[in-house]
Coordinates of C-alpha atoms and ligand atoms in Angstrom, one line a residue:
X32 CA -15.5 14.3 -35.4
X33 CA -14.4 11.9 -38.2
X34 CA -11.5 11.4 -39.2
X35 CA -12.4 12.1 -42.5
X36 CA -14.1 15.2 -41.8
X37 CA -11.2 17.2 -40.7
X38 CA -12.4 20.9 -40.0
X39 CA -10.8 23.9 -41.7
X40 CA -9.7 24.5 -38.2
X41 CA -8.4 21.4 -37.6
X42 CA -6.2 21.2 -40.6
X43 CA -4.7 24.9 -39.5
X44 CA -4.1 23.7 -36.9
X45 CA -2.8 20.8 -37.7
X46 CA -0.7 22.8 -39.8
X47 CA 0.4 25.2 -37.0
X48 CA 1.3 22.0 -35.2
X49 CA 3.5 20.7 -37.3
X50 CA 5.2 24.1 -37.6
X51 CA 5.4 25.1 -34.4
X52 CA 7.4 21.9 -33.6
X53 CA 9.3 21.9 -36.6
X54 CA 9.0 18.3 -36.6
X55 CA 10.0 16.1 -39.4
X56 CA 7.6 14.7 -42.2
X57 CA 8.0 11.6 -40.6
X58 CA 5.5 12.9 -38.0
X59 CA 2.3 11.2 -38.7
X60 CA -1.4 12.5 -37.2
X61 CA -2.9 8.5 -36.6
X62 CA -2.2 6.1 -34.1
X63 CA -1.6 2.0 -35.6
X64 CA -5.0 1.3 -33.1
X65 CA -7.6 4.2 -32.3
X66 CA -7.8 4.5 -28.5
X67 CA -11.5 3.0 -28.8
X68 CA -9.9 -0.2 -29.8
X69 CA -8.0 -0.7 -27.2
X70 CA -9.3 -3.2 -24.6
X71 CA -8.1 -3.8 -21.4
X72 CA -9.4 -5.9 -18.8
X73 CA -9.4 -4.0 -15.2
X74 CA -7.2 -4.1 -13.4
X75 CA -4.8 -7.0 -14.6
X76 CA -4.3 -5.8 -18.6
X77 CA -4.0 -1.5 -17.8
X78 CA -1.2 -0.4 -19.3
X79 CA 0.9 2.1 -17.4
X80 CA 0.4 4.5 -20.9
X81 CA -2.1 3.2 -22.9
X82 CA -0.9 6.0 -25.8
X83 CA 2.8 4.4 -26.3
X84 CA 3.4 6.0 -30.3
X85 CA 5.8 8.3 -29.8
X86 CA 6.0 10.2 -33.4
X87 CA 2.9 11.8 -33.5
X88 CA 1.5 15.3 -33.8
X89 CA -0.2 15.6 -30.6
X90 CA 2.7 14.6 -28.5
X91 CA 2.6 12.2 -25.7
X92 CA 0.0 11.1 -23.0
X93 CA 0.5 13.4 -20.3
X94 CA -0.2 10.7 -17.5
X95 CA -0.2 7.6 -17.0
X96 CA -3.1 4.7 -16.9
X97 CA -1.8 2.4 -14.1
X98 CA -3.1 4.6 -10.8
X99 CA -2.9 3.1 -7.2
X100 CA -2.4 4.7 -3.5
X101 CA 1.0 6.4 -4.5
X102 CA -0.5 8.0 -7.6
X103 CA -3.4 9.3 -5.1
X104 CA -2.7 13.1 -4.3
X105 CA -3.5 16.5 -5.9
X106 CA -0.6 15.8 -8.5
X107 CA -1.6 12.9 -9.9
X108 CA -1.7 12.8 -13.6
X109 CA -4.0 9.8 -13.0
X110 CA -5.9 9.2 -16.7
X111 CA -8.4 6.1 -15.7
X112 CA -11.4 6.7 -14.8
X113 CA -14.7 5.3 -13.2
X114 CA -18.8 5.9 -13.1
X115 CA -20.1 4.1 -10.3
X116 CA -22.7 5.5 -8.6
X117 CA -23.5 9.1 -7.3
X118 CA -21.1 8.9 -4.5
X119 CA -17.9 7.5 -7.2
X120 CA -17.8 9.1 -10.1
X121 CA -14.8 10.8 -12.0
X122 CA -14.8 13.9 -14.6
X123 CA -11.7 15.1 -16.6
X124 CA -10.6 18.2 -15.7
X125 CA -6.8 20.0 -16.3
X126 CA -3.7 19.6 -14.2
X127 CA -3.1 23.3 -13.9
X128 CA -5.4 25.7 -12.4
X129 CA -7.0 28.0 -14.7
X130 CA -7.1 25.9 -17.7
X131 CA -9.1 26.5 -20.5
X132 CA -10.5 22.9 -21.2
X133 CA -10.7 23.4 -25.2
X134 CA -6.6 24.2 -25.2
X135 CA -6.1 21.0 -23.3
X136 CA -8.7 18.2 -23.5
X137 CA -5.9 16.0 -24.5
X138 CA -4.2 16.3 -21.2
X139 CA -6.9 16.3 -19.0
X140 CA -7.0 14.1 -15.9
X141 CA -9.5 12.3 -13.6
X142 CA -10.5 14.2 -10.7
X143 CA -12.7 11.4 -8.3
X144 CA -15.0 11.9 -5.3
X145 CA -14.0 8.8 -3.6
X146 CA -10.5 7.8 -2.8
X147 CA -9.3 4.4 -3.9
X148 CA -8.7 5.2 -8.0
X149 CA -5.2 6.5 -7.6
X150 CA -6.5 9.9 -8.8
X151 CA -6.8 13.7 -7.4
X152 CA -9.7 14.0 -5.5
X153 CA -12.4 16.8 -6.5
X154 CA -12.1 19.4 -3.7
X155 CA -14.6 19.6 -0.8
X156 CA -18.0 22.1 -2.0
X157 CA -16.6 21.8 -5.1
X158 CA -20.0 20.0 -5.9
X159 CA -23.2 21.9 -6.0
X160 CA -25.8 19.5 -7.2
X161 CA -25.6 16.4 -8.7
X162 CA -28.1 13.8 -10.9
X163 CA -27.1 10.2 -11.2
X164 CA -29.1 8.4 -13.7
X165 CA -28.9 4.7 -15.1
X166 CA -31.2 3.6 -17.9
X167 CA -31.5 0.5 -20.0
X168 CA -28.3 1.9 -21.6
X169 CA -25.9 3.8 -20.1
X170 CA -25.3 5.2 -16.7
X171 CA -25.1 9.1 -16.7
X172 CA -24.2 12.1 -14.1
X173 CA -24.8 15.4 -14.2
X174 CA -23.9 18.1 -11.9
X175 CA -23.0 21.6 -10.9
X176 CA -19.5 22.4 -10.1
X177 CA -17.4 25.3 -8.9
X178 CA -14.9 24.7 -11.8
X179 CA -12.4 26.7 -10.4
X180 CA -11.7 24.2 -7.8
X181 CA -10.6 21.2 -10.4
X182 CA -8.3 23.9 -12.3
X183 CA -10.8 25.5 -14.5
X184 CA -10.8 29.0 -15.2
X185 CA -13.8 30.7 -13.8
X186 CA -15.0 31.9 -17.0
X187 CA -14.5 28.8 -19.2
X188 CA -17.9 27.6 -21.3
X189 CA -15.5 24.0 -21.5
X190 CA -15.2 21.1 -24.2
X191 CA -16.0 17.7 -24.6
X192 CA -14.0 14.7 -24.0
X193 CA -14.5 11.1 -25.4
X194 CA -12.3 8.3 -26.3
X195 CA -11.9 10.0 -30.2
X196 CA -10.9 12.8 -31.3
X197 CA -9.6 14.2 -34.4
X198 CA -7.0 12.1 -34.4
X199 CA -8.5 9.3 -33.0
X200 CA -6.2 8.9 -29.9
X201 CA -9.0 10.3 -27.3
X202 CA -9.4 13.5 -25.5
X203 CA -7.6 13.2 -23.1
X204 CA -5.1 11.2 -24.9
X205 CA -4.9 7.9 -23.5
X206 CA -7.7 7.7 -21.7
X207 CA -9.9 5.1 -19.8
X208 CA -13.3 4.6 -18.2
X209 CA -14.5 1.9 -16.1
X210 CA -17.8 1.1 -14.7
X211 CA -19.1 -1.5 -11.8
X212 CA -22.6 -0.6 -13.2
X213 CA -23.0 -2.9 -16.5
X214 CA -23.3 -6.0 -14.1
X215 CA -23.9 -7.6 -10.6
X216 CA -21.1 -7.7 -8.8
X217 CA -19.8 -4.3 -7.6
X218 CA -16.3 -5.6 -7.4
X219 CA -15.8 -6.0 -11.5
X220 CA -15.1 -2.9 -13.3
X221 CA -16.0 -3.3 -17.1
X222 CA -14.5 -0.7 -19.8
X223 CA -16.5 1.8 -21.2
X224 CA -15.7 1.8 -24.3
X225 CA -17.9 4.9 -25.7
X226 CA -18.5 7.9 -23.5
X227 CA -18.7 11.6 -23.5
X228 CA -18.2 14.1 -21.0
X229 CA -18.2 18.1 -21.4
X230 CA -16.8 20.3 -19.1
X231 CA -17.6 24.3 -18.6
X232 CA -19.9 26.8 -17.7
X233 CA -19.5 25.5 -13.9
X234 CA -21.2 22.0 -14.9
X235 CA -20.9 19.1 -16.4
X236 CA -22.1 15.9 -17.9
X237 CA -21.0 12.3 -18.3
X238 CA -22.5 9.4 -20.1
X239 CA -20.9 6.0 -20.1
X240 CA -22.4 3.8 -22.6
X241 CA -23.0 0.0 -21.5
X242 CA -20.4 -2.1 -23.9
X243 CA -23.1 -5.2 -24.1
X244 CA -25.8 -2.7 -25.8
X245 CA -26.4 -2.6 -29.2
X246 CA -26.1 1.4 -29.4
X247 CA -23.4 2.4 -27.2
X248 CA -21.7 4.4 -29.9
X249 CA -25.5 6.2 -30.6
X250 CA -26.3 7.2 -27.4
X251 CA -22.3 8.3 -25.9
X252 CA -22.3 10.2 -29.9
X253 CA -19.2 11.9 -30.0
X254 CA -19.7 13.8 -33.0
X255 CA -21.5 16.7 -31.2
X256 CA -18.9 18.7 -29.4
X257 CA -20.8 22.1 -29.8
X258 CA -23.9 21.9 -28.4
X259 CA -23.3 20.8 -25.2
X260 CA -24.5 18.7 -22.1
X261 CA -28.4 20.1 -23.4
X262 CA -28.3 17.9 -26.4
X263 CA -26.0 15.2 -25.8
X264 CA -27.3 14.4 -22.5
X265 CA -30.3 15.7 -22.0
X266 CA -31.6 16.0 -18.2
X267 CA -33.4 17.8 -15.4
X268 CA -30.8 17.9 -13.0
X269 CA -31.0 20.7 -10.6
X270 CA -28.5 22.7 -8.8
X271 CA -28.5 21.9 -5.3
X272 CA -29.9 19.0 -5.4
X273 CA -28.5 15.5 -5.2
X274 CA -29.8 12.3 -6.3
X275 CA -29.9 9.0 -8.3
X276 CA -32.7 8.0 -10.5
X277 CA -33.7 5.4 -12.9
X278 CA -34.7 6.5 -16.3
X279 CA -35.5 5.9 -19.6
X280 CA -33.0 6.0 -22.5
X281 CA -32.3 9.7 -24.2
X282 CA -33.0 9.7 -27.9
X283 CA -29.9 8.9 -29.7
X284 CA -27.8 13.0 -29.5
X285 CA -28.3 14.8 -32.6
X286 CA -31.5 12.4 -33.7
X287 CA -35.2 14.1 -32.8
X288 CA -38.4 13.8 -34.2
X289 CA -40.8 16.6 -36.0
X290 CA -44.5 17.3 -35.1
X291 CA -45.4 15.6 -38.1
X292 CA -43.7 12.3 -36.7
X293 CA -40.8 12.4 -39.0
X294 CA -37.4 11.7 -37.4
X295 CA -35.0 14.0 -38.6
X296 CA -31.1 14.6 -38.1
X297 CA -28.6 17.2 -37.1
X298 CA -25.7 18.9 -38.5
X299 CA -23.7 20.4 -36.4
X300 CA -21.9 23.6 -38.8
X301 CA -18.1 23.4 -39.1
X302 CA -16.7 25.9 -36.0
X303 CA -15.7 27.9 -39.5
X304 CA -18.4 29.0 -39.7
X305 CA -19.1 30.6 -36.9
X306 CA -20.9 30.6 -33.5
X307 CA -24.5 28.4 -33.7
X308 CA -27.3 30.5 -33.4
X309 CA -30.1 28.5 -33.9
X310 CA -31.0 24.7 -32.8
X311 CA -34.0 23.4 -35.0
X312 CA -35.5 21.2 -32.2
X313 CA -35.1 20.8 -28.5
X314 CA -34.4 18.1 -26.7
X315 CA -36.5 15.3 -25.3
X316 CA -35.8 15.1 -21.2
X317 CA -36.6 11.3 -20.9
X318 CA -38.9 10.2 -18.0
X319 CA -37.1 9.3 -15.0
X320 CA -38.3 7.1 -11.5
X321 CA -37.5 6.0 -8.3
X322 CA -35.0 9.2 -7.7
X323 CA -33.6 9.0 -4.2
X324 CA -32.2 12.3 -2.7
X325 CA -29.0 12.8 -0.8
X326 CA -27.2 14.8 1.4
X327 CA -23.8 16.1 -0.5
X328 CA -21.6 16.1 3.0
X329 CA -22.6 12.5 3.6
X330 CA -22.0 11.4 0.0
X331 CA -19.0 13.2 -0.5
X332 CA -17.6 13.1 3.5
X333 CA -14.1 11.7 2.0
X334 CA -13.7 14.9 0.6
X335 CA -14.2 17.1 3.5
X336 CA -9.9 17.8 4.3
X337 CA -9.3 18.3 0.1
X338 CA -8.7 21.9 -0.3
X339 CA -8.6 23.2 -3.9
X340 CA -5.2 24.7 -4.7
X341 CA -6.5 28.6 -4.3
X342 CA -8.7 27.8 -0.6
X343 CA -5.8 27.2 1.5
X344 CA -4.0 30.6 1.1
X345 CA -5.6 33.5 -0.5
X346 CA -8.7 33.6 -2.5
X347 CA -7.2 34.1 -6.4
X348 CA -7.5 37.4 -7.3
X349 CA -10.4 37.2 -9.6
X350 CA -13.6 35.5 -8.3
X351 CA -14.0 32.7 -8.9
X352 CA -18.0 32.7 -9.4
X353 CA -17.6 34.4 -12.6
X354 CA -18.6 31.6 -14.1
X355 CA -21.7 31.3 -12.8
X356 CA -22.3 34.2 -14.6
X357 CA -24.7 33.1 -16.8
X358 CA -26.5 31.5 -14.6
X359 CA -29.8 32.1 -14.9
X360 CA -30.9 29.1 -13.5
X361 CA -30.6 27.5 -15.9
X362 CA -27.8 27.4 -16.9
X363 CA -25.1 28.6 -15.6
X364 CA -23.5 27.2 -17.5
X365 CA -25.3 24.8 -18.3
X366 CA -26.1 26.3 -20.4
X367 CA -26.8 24.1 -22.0
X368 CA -29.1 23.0 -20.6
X369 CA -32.1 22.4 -21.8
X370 CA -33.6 25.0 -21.1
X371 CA -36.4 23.5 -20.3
X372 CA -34.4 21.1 -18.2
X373 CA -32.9 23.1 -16.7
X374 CA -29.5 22.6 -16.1
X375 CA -27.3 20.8 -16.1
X376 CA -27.0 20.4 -19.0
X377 CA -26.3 22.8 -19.5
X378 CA -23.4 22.9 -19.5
X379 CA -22.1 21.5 -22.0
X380 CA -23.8 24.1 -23.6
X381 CA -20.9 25.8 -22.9
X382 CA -18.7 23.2 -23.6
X383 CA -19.9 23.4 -26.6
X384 CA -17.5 25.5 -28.0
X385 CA -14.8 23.5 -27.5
X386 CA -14.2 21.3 -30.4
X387 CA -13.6 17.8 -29.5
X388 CA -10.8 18.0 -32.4
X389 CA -7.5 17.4 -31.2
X390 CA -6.2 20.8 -32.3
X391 CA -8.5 23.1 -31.5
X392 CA -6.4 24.8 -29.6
X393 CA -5.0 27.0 -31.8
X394 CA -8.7 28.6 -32.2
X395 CA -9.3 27.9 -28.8
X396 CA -9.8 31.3 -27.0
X397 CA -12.4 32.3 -30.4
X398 CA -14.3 29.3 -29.1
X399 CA -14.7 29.4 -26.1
X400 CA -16.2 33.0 -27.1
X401 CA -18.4 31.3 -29.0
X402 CA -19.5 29.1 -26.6
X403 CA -20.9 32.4 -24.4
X404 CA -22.3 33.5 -27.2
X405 CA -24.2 30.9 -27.6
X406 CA -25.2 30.2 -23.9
X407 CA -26.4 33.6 -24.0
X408 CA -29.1 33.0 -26.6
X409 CA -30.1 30.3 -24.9
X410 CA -30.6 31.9 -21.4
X411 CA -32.0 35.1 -23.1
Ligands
NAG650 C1 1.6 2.5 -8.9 O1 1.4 3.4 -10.0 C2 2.6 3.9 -10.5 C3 2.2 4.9 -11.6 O2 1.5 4.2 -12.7 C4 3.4 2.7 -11.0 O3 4.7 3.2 -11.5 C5 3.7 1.7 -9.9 O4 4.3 0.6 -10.4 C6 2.4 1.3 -9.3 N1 2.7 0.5 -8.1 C7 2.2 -0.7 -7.9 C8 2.5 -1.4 -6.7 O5 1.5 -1.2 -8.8
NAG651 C1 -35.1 27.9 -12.3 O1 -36.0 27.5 -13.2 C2 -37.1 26.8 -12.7 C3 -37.9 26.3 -13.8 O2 -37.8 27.0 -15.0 C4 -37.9 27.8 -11.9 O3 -39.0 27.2 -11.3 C5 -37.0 28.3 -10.8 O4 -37.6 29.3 -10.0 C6 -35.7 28.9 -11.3 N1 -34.8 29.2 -10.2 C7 -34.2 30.4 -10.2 C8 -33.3 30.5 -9.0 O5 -34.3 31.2 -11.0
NAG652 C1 -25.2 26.5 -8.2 O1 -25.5 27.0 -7.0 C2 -24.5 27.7 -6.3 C3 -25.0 28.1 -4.9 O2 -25.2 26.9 -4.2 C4 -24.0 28.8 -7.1 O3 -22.9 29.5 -6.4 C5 -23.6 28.4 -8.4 O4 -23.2 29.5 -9.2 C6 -24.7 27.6 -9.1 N1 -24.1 27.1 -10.3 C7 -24.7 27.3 -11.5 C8 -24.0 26.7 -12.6 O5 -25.7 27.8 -11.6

């Protein structure tokens, strides 16, 4: 969302913020320099915090940027992360289990399949199915997850992260992306400087936009928080299945073109005014090549001893498929998916409720509502 365009939610809660804390007029929403204008060169320039301001509304970044083998555990509050390839990717996900993503997108923290980023690892099984896709433009996964097992709660339709926000700082708050994939050598990890990634409905999808291309800030759009992984990233990634494809490039989210050959573009309604109940197009699933299928044991086999929090001891005392709920193939939860895709997408779908704004969490539990709500029409 734009800066400029500050919800009626937003500015409640905004409001509420600055109550709840009792904090001084001095308190200020902006940072000096919007986390999308921060550059740092990997790994030499990383900051240990790359959010240093300490006088503003949000509070400070929960972790910490510079991540390494002591960081690496299931308590690190690692908030760098990386696309690579299918078998090393990271997604943002919450430090405490059963999180609801929309009250905390500005602490979430990189959960990785691969060891080696100083971050938690994502839980063994935790992955159901998994697309990776590169195109001309950005490099994009999409998956299935059992959310439960990165400290979602079962039942949470999610939110989107990207390095904006409300308030400019990101969601989380101080956080990074790095990519091996906008060059040759595997070795050099550029910064992504425009990306999305929504969380819920037991899926997920990332896109990290190539810096060098003209429309990095088109195709990783951030201004679309409500309808999910369906029409930000749309796909045909199926649950249970794992591989990486070539494609071609997704229309730029929230652009689409009528039968008549116009090209047209969406408004997403302030969350004010309530759920959305009706999308006037649906989204083009690009073509996509040379897909190669995997085994998810073999691509994920450094993951086989992590245990998600509730797997060791006793199964948590509500189940934790709930999510899946929706499901209907398509979607669980990904609702958002496409339908016509599918899933995975889908999930954002879900996510969609969250609001990308900083302070949506004062509204939060009404969104994510909304979010089922929504999903629901979709799968119906
Ligand atoms: C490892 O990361 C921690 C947390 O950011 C940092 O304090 C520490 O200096 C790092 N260690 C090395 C050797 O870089
Ligand atoms: C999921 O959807 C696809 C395509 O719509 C369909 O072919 C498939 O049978 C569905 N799977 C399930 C489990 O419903
Ligand atoms: C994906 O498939 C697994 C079974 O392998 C199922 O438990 C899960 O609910 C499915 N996820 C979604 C989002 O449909």
């Amino acid at each position: 969302m734009s800066p400029v365009a500050l919800s009626f939610s937003t500015v409640l809660a905004l409001a509420a913020a600055v109550t709840i804390s009792s904090v001084s007029a001095q308190q200020s929403t902006f940072p000096p320099t919007p986390l999308a204008d921060k550059h740092f060169a990997y790994p030499t320039e990383v900051p240990y915090k790359v959010d240093t301001d300490t006088n503003l509304i949000r509070g400070q970044q929960t972790g910490y940027n510079i991540c390494n083998s002591t960081t690496e555990n299931q308590a690190s509050l690692c908030q760098t992360a990386f696309i690579n390839s299918i078998d090393d990717f990271c997604l943002w996900g919450p430090k405490d289990p059963g999180s609801i993503v929309a009250n905390i997108e500005g602490e979430m923290i990189s959960w990785c399949t691969k060891p080696g980023h100083g971050s938690r690892l994502i839980p063994n099984d935790a992955l159901k199915g998994v697309q990776f896709m590169r195109t001309p433009d950005y490099v994009q996964v999409v998956g299935f997850i059992d959310q439960t097992k990165i400290n979602m709660a079962s039942d949470d339709w999610g939110g989107e992260m990207d390095p904006h926000g409300a308030d400019l700082r990101g969601n989380p708050m101080g956080g990074l992306f790095y990519s091996n994939s906008f060059g040759t050598d595997k070795n050099k990890f550029t910064q992504v400087i425009e990306w999305h990634n929504f969380m819920g409905g037991n899926a997920f999808c990332l896109k990290a936009c190539d810096p060098a291309g003209p429309n990095a800030a088109h195709f990783c759009e951030h201004r679309f928080d409500r309808i999910g992984c369906a029409y930000n990233a749309p796909n045909n990634a199926q649950n249970g299945t794992f591989e990486a494809c070539k494609g071609d490039n997704q229309d730029f989210p929230g652009i689409y073109t009528l039968p008549d050959g116009t090209v047209a573009t969406y408004t997403q309604p302030p969350e004010d005014a309530g759920s959305i109940q009706t999308m006037p197009y649906q989204p083009k699933v690009p073509a996509s090549s040379e897909c190669e299928t995997f085994t998810s044991s073999v691509l994920f086999a450094a993951l086989a001893s992590v245990t998600a929090p509730g797997d060791a001891t006793s199964a948590p005392a509500s189940t934790p498929t709930a999510g899946g709920s929706s499901n209907a193939n398509t979607s669980g939860g990904s609702g958002v998916s496409t339908r016509g895709t599918g899933t995975g997408t889908g999930s954002a779908q879900g996510a969609q409720g969250t609001s990308n704004d900083a302070e949506t969490m004062v509204v939060s539990g009404v969104v994510t509502l909304f979010g089922v709500v929504f999903s629901a029409m979709f799968f119906a």
